[in-house]
mmCIF file with all atom_site columns, C-alpha atoms in Angstrom:
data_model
loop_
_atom_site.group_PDB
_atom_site.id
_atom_site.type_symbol
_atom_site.label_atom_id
_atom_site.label_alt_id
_atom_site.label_comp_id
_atom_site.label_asym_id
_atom_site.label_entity_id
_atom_site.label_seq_id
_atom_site.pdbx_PDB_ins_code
_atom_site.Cartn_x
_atom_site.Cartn_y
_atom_site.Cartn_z
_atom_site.occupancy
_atom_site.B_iso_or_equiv
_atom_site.pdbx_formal_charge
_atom_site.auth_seq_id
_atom_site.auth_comp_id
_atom_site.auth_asym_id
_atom_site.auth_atom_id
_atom_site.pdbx_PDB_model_num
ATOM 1   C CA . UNK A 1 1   ? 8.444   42.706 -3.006  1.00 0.00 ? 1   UNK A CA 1
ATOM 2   C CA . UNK A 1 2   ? 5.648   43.338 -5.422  1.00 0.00 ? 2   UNK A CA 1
ATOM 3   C CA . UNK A 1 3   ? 3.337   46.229 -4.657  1.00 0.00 ? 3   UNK A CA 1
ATOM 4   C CA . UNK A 1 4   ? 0.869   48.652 -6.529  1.00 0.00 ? 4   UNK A CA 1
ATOM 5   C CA . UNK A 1 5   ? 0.136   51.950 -5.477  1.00 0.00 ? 5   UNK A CA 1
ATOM 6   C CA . UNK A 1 6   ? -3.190  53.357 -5.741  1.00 0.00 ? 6   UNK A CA 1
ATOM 7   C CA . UNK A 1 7   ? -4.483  57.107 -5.664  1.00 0.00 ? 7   UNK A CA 1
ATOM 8   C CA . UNK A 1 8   ? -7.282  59.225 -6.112  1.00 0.00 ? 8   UNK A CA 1
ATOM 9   C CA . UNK A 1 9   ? -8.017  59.979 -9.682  1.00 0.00 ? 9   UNK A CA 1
ATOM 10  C CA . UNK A 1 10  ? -9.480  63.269 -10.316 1.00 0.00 ? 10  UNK A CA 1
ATOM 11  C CA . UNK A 1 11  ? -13.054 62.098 -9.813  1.00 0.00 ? 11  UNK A CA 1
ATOM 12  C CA . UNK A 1 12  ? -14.267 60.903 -6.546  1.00 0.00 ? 12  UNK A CA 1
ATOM 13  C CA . UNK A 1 13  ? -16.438 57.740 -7.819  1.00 0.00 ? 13  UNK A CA 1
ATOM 14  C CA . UNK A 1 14  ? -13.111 56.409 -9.310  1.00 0.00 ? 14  UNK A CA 1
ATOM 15  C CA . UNK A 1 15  ? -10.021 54.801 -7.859  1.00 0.00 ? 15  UNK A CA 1
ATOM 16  C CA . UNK A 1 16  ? -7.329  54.284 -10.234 1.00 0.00 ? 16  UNK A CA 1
ATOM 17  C CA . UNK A 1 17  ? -4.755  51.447 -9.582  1.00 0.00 ? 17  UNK A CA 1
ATOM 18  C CA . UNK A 1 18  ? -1.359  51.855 -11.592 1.00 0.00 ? 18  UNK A CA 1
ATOM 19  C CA . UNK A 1 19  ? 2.269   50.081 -11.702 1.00 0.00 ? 19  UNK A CA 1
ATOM 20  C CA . UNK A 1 20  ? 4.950   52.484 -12.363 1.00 0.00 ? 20  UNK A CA 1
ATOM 21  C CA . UNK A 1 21  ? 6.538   50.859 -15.926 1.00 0.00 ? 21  UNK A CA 1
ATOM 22  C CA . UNK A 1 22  ? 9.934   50.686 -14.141 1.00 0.00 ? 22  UNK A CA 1
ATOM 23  C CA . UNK A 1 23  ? 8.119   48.204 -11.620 1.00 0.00 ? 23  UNK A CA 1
ATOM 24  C CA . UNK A 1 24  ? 11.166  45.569 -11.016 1.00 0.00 ? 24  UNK A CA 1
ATOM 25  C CA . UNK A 1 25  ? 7.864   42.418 -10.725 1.00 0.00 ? 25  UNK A CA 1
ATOM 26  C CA . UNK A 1 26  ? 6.849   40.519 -13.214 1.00 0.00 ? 26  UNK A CA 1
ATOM 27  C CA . UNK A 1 27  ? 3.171   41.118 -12.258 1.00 0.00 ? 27  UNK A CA 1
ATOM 28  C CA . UNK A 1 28  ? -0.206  40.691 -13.584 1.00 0.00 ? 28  UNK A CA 1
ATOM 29  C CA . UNK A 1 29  ? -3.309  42.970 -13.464 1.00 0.00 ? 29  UNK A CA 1
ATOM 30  C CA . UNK A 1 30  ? -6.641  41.382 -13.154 1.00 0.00 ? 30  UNK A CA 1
ATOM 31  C CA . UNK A 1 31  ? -9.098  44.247 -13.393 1.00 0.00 ? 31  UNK A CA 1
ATOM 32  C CA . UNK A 1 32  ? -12.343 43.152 -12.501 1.00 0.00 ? 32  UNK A CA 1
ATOM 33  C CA . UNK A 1 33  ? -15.493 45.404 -13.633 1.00 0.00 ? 33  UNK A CA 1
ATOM 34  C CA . UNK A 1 34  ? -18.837 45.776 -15.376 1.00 0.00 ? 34  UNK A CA 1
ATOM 35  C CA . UNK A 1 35  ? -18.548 49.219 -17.611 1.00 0.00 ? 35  UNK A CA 1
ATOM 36  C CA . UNK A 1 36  ? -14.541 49.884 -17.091 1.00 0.00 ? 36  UNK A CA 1
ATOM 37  C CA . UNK A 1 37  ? -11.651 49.197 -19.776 1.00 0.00 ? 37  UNK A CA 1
ATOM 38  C CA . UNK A 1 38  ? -8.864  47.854 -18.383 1.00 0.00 ? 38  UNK A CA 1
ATOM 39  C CA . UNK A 1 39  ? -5.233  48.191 -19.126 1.00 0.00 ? 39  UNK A CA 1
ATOM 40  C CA . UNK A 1 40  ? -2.123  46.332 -17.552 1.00 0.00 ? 40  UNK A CA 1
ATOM 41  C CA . UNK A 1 41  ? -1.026  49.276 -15.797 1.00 0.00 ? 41  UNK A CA 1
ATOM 42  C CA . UNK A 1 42  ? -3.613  51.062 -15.496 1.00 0.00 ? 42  UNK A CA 1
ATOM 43  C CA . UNK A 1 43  ? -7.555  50.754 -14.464 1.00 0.00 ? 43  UNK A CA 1
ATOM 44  C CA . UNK A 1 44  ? -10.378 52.565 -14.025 1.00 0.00 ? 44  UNK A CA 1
ATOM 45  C CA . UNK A 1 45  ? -13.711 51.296 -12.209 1.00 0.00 ? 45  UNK A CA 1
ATOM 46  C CA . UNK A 1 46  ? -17.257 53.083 -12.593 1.00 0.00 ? 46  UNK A CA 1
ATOM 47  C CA . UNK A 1 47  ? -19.003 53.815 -9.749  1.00 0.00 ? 47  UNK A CA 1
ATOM 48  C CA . UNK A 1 48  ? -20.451 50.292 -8.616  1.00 0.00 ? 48  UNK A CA 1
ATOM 49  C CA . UNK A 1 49  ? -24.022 52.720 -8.368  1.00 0.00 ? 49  UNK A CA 1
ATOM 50  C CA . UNK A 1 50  ? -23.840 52.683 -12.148 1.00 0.00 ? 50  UNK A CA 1
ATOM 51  C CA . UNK A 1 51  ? -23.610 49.307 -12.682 1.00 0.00 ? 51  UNK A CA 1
ATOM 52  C CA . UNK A 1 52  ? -26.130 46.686 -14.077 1.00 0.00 ? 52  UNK A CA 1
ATOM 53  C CA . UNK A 1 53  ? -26.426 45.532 -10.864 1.00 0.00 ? 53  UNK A CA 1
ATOM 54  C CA . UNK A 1 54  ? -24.606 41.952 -11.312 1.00 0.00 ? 54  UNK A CA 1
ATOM 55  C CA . UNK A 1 55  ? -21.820 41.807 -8.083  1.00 0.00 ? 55  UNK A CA 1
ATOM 56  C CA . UNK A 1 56  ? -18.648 40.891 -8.540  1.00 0.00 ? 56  UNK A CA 1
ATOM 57  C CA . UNK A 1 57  ? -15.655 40.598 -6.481  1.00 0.00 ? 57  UNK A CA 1
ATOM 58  C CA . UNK A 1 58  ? -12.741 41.455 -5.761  1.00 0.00 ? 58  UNK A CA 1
ATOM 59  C CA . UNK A 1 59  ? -12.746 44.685 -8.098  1.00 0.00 ? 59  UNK A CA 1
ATOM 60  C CA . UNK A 1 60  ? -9.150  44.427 -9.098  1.00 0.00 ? 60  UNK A CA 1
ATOM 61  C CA . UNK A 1 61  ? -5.999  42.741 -8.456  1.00 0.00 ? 61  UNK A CA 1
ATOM 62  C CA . UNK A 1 62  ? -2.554  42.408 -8.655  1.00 0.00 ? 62  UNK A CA 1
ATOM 63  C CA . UNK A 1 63  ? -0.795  39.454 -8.496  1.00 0.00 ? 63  UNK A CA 1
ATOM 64  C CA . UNK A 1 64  ? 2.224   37.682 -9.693  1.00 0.00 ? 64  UNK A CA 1
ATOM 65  C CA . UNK A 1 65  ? 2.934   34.911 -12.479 1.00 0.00 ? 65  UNK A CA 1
ATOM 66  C CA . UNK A 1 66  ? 2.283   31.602 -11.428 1.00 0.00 ? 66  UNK A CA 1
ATOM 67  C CA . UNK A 1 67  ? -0.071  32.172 -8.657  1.00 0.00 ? 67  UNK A CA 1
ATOM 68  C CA . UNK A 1 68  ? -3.760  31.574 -8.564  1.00 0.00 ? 68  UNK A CA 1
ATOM 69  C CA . UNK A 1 69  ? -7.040  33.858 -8.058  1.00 0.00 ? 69  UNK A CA 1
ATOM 70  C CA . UNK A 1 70  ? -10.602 33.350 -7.865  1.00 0.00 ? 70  UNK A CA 1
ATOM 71  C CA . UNK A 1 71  ? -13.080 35.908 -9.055  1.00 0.00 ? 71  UNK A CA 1
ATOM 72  C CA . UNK A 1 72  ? -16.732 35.925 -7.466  1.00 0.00 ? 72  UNK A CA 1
ATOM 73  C CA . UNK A 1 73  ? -20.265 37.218 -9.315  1.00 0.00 ? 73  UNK A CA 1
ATOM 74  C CA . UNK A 1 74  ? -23.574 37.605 -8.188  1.00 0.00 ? 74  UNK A CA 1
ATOM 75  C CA . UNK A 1 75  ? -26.136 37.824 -10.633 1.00 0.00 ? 75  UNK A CA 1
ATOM 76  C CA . UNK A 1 76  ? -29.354 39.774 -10.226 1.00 0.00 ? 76  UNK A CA 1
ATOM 77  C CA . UNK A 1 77  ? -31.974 38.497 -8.141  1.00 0.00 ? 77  UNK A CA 1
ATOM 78  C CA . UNK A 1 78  ? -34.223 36.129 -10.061 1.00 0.00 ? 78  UNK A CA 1
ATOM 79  C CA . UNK A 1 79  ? -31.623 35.308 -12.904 1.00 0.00 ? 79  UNK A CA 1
ATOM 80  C CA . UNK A 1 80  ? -30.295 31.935 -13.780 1.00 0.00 ? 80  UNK A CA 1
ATOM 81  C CA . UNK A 1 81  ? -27.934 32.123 -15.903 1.00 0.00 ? 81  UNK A CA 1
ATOM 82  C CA . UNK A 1 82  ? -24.270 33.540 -15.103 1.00 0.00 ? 82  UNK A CA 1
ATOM 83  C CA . UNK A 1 83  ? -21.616 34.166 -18.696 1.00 0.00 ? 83  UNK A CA 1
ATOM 84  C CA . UNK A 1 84  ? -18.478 34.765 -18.127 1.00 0.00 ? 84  UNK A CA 1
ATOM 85  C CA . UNK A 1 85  ? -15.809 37.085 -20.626 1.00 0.00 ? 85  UNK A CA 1
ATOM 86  C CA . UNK A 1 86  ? -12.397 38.328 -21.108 1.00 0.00 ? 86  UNK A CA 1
ATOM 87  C CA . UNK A 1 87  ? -11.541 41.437 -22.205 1.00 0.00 ? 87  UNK A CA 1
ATOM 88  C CA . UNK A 1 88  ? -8.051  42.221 -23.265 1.00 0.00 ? 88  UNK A CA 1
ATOM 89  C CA . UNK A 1 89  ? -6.155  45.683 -24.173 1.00 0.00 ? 89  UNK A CA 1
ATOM 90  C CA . UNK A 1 90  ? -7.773  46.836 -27.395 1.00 0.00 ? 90  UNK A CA 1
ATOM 91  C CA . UNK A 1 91  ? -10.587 43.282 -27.855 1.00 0.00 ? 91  UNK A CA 1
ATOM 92  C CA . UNK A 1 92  ? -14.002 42.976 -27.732 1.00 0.00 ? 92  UNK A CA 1
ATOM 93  C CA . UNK A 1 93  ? -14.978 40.785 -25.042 1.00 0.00 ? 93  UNK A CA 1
ATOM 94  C CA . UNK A 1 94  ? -14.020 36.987 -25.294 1.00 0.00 ? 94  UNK A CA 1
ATOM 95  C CA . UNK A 1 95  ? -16.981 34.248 -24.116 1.00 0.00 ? 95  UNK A CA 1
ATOM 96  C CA . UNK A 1 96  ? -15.148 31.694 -21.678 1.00 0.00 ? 96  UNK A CA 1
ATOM 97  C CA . UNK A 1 97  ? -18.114 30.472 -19.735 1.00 0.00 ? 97  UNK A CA 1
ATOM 98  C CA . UNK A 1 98  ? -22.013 29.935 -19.727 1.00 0.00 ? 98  UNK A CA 1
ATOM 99  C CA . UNK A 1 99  ? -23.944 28.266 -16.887 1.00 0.00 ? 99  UNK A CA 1
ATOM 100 C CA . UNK A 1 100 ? -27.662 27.600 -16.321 1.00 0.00 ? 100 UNK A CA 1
ATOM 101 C CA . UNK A 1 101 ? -29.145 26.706 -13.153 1.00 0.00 ? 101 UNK A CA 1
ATOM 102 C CA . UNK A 1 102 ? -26.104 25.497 -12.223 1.00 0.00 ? 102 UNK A CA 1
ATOM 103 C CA . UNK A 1 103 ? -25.073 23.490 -15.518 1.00 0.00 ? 103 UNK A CA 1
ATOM 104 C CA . UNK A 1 104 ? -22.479 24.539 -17.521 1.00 0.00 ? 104 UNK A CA 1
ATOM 105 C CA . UNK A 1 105 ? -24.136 25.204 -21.017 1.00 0.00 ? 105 UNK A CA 1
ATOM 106 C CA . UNK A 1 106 ? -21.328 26.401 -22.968 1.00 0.00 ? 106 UNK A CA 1
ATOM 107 C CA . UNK A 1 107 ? -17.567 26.895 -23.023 1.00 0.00 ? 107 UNK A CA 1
ATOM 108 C CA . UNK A 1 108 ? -15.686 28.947 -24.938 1.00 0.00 ? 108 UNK A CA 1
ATOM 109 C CA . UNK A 1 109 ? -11.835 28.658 -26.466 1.00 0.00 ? 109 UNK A CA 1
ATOM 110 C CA . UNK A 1 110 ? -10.667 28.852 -23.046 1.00 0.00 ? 110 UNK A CA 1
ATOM 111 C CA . UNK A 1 111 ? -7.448  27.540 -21.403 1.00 0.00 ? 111 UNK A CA 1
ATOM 112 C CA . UNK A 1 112 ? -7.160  24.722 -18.995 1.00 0.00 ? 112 UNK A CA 1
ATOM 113 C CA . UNK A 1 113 ? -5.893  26.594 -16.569 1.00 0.00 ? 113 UNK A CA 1
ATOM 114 C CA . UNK A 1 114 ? -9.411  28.563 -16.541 1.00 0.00 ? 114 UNK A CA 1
ATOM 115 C CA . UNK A 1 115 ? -12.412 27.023 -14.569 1.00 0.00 ? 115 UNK A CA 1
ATOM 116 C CA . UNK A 1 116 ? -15.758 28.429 -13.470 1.00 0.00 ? 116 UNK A CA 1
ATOM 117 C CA . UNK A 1 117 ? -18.399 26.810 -11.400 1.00 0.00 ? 117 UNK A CA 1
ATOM 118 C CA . UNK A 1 118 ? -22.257 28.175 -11.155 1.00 0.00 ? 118 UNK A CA 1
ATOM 119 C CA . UNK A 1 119 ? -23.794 27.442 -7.406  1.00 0.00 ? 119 UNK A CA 1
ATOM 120 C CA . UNK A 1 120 ? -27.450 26.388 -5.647  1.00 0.00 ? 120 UNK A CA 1
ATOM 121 C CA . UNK A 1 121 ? -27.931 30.165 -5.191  1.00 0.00 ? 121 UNK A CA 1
ATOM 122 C CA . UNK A 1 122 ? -26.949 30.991 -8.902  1.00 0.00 ? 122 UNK A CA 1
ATOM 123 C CA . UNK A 1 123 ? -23.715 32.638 -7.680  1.00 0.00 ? 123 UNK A CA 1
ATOM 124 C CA . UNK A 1 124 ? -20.661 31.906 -9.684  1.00 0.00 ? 124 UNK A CA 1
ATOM 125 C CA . UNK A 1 125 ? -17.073 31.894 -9.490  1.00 0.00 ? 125 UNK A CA 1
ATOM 126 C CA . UNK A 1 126 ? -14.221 31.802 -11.858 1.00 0.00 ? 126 UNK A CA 1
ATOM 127 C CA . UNK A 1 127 ? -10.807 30.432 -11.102 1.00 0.00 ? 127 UNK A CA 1
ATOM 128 C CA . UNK A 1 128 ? -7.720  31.196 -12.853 1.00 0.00 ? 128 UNK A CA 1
ATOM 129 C CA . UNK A 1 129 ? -4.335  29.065 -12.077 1.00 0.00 ? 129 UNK A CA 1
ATOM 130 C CA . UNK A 1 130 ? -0.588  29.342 -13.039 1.00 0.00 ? 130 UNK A CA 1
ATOM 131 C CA . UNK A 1 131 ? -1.204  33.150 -14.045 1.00 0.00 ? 131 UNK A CA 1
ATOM 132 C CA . UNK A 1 132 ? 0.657   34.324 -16.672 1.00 0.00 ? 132 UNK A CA 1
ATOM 133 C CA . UNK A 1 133 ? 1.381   37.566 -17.889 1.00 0.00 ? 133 UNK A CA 1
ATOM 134 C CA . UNK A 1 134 ? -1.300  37.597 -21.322 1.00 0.00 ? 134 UNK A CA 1
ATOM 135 C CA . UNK A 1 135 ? -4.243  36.640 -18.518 1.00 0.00 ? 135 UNK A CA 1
ATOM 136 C CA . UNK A 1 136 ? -4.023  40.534 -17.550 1.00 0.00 ? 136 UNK A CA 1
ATOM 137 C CA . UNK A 1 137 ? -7.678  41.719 -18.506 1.00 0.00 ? 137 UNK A CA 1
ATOM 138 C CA . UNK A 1 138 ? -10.849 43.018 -17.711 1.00 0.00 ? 138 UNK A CA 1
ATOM 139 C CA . UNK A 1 139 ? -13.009 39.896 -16.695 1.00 0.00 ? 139 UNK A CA 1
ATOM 140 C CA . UNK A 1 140 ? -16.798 40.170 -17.150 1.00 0.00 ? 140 UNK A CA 1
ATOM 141 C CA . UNK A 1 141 ? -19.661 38.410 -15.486 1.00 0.00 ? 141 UNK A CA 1
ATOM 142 C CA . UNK A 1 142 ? -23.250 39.012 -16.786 1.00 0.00 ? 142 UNK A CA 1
ATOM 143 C CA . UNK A 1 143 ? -26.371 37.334 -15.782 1.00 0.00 ? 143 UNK A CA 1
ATOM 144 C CA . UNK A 1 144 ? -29.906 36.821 -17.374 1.00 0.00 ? 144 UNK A CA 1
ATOM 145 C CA . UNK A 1 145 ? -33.349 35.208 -16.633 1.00 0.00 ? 145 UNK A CA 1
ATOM 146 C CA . UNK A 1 146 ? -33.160 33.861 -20.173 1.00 0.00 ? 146 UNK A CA 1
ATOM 147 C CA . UNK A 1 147 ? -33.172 30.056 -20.370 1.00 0.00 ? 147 UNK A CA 1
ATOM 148 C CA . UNK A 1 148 ? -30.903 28.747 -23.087 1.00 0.00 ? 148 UNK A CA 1
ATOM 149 C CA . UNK A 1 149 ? -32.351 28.145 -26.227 1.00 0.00 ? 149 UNK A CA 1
ATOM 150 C CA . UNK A 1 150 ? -34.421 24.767 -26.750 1.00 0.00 ? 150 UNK A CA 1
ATOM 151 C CA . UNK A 1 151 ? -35.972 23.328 -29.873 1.00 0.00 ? 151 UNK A CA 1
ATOM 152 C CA . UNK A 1 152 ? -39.070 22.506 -29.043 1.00 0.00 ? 152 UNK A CA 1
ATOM 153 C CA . UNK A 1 153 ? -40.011 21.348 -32.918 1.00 0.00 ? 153 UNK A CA 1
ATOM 154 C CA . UNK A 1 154 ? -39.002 21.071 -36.339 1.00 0.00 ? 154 UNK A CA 1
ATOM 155 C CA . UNK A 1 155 ? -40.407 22.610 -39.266 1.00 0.00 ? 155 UNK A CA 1
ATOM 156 C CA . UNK A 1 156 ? -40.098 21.367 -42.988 1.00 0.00 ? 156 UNK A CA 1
ATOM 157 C CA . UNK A 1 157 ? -40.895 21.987 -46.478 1.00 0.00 ? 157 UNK A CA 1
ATOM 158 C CA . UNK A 1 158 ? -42.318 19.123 -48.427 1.00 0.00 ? 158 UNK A CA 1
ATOM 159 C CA . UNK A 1 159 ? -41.332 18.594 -51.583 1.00 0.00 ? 159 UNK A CA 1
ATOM 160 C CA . UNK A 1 160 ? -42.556 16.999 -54.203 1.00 0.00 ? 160 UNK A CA 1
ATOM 161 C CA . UNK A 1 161 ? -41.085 13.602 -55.739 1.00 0.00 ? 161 UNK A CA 1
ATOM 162 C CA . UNK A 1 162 ? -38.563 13.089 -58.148 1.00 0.00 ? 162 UNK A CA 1
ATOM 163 C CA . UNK A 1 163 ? -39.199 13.606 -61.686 1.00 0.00 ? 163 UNK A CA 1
ATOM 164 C CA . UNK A 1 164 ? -39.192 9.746  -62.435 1.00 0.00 ? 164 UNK A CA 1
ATOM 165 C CA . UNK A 1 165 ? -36.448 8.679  -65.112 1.00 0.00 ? 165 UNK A CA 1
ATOM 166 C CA . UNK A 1 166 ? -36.050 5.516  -67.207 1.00 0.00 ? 166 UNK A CA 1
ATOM 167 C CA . UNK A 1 167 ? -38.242 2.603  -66.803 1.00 0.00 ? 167 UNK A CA 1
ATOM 168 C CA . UNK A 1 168 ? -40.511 4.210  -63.888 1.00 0.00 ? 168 UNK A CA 1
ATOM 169 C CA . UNK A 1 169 ? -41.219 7.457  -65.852 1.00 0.00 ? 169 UNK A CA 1
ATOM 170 C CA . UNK A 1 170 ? -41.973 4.865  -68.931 1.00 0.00 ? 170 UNK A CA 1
ATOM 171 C CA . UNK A 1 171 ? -44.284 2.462  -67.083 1.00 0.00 ? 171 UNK A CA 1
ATOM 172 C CA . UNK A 1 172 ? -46.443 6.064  -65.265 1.00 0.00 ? 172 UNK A CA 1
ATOM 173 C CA . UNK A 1 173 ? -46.445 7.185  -69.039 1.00 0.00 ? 173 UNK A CA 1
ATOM 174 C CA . UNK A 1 174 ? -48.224 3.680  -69.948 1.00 0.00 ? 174 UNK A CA 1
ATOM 175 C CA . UNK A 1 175 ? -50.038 3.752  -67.543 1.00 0.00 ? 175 UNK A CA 1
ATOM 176 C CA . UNK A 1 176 ? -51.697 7.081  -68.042 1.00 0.00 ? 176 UNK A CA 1
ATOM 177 C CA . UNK A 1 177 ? -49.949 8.876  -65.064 1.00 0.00 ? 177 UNK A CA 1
#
């Protein structure tokens, strides 16, 4: 059977969820957080007080490879737009998913086997099948009142004609151009 163990960590606002490394399961760690940095065996999540004030759910999880999980966000009241990110062990945070008003705008170099969906009440969830054991990660959801970028118009320079060769330039010469 496949089972974390959890304990206090030294301060109170913090849980910290660990795996010994002799664990006998092939198991994944999906830490799911706003400010935290997330390792396979061990995770650390900031007091949800401290946050930016974007929900998400669950806050971490352990599961096993091949199975399937779906990770929930709110975004702030009055915001639109929902992006979704990866963060592994020692990365910057990968882009996987943008959605507008419930359109997705934008998707990164993400697996098949990752989906998202943005609802009516701007809420969002992102759904990862057939785990496998490089999907352990921090997963981030941020949310903005921002509406994509739109052109609206285009500017140009005008520039001047060609310098006329041959028989043109010849016949504007004759002609006292």
């Amino acid at each position: 059977m496949c089972v974390g163990y959890s304990h206090p960590s030294s301060r109170t606002t913090q849980t910290t969820l660990t795996l010994p490394w002799d664990h006998p399961c092939p198991s994944l760690l999906i830490d799911y957080g706003w400010e935290s940095l997330g390792s396979s065996l061990l995770i650390e999540q900031e007091d949800s007080s401290l946050d930016s004030g974007v929900t998400q759910t669950p806050k971490h999880l352990i599961k096993v490879k091949g199975q399937q999980v779906t990770l929930r966000c709110t975004p702030m009241s009055g915001h639109l737009s929902v992006t979704w990110y990866q963060q592994t062990l020692g990365q910057g945070p990968q882009f996987l998913f943008e959605y507008y008003n419930g359109e997705q705008r934008d998707r990164g170099k993400v697996s098949d086997r990752f989906s998202a969906q943005q609802f009516n009440n701007y809420n969002s969830e992102l759904h990862l099948k057939s785990l496998e054991l490089g999907d352990s990660a921090l997963f981030l959801c941020a949310s903005s009142m921002a509406q994509p970028g739109m052109i609206i118009s285009f500017l140009h320079k005008n520039i001047p004609a060609p310098v006329q060769e041959g028989k043109a330039a010849r016949l504007a010469h004759a002609l006292g151009r």
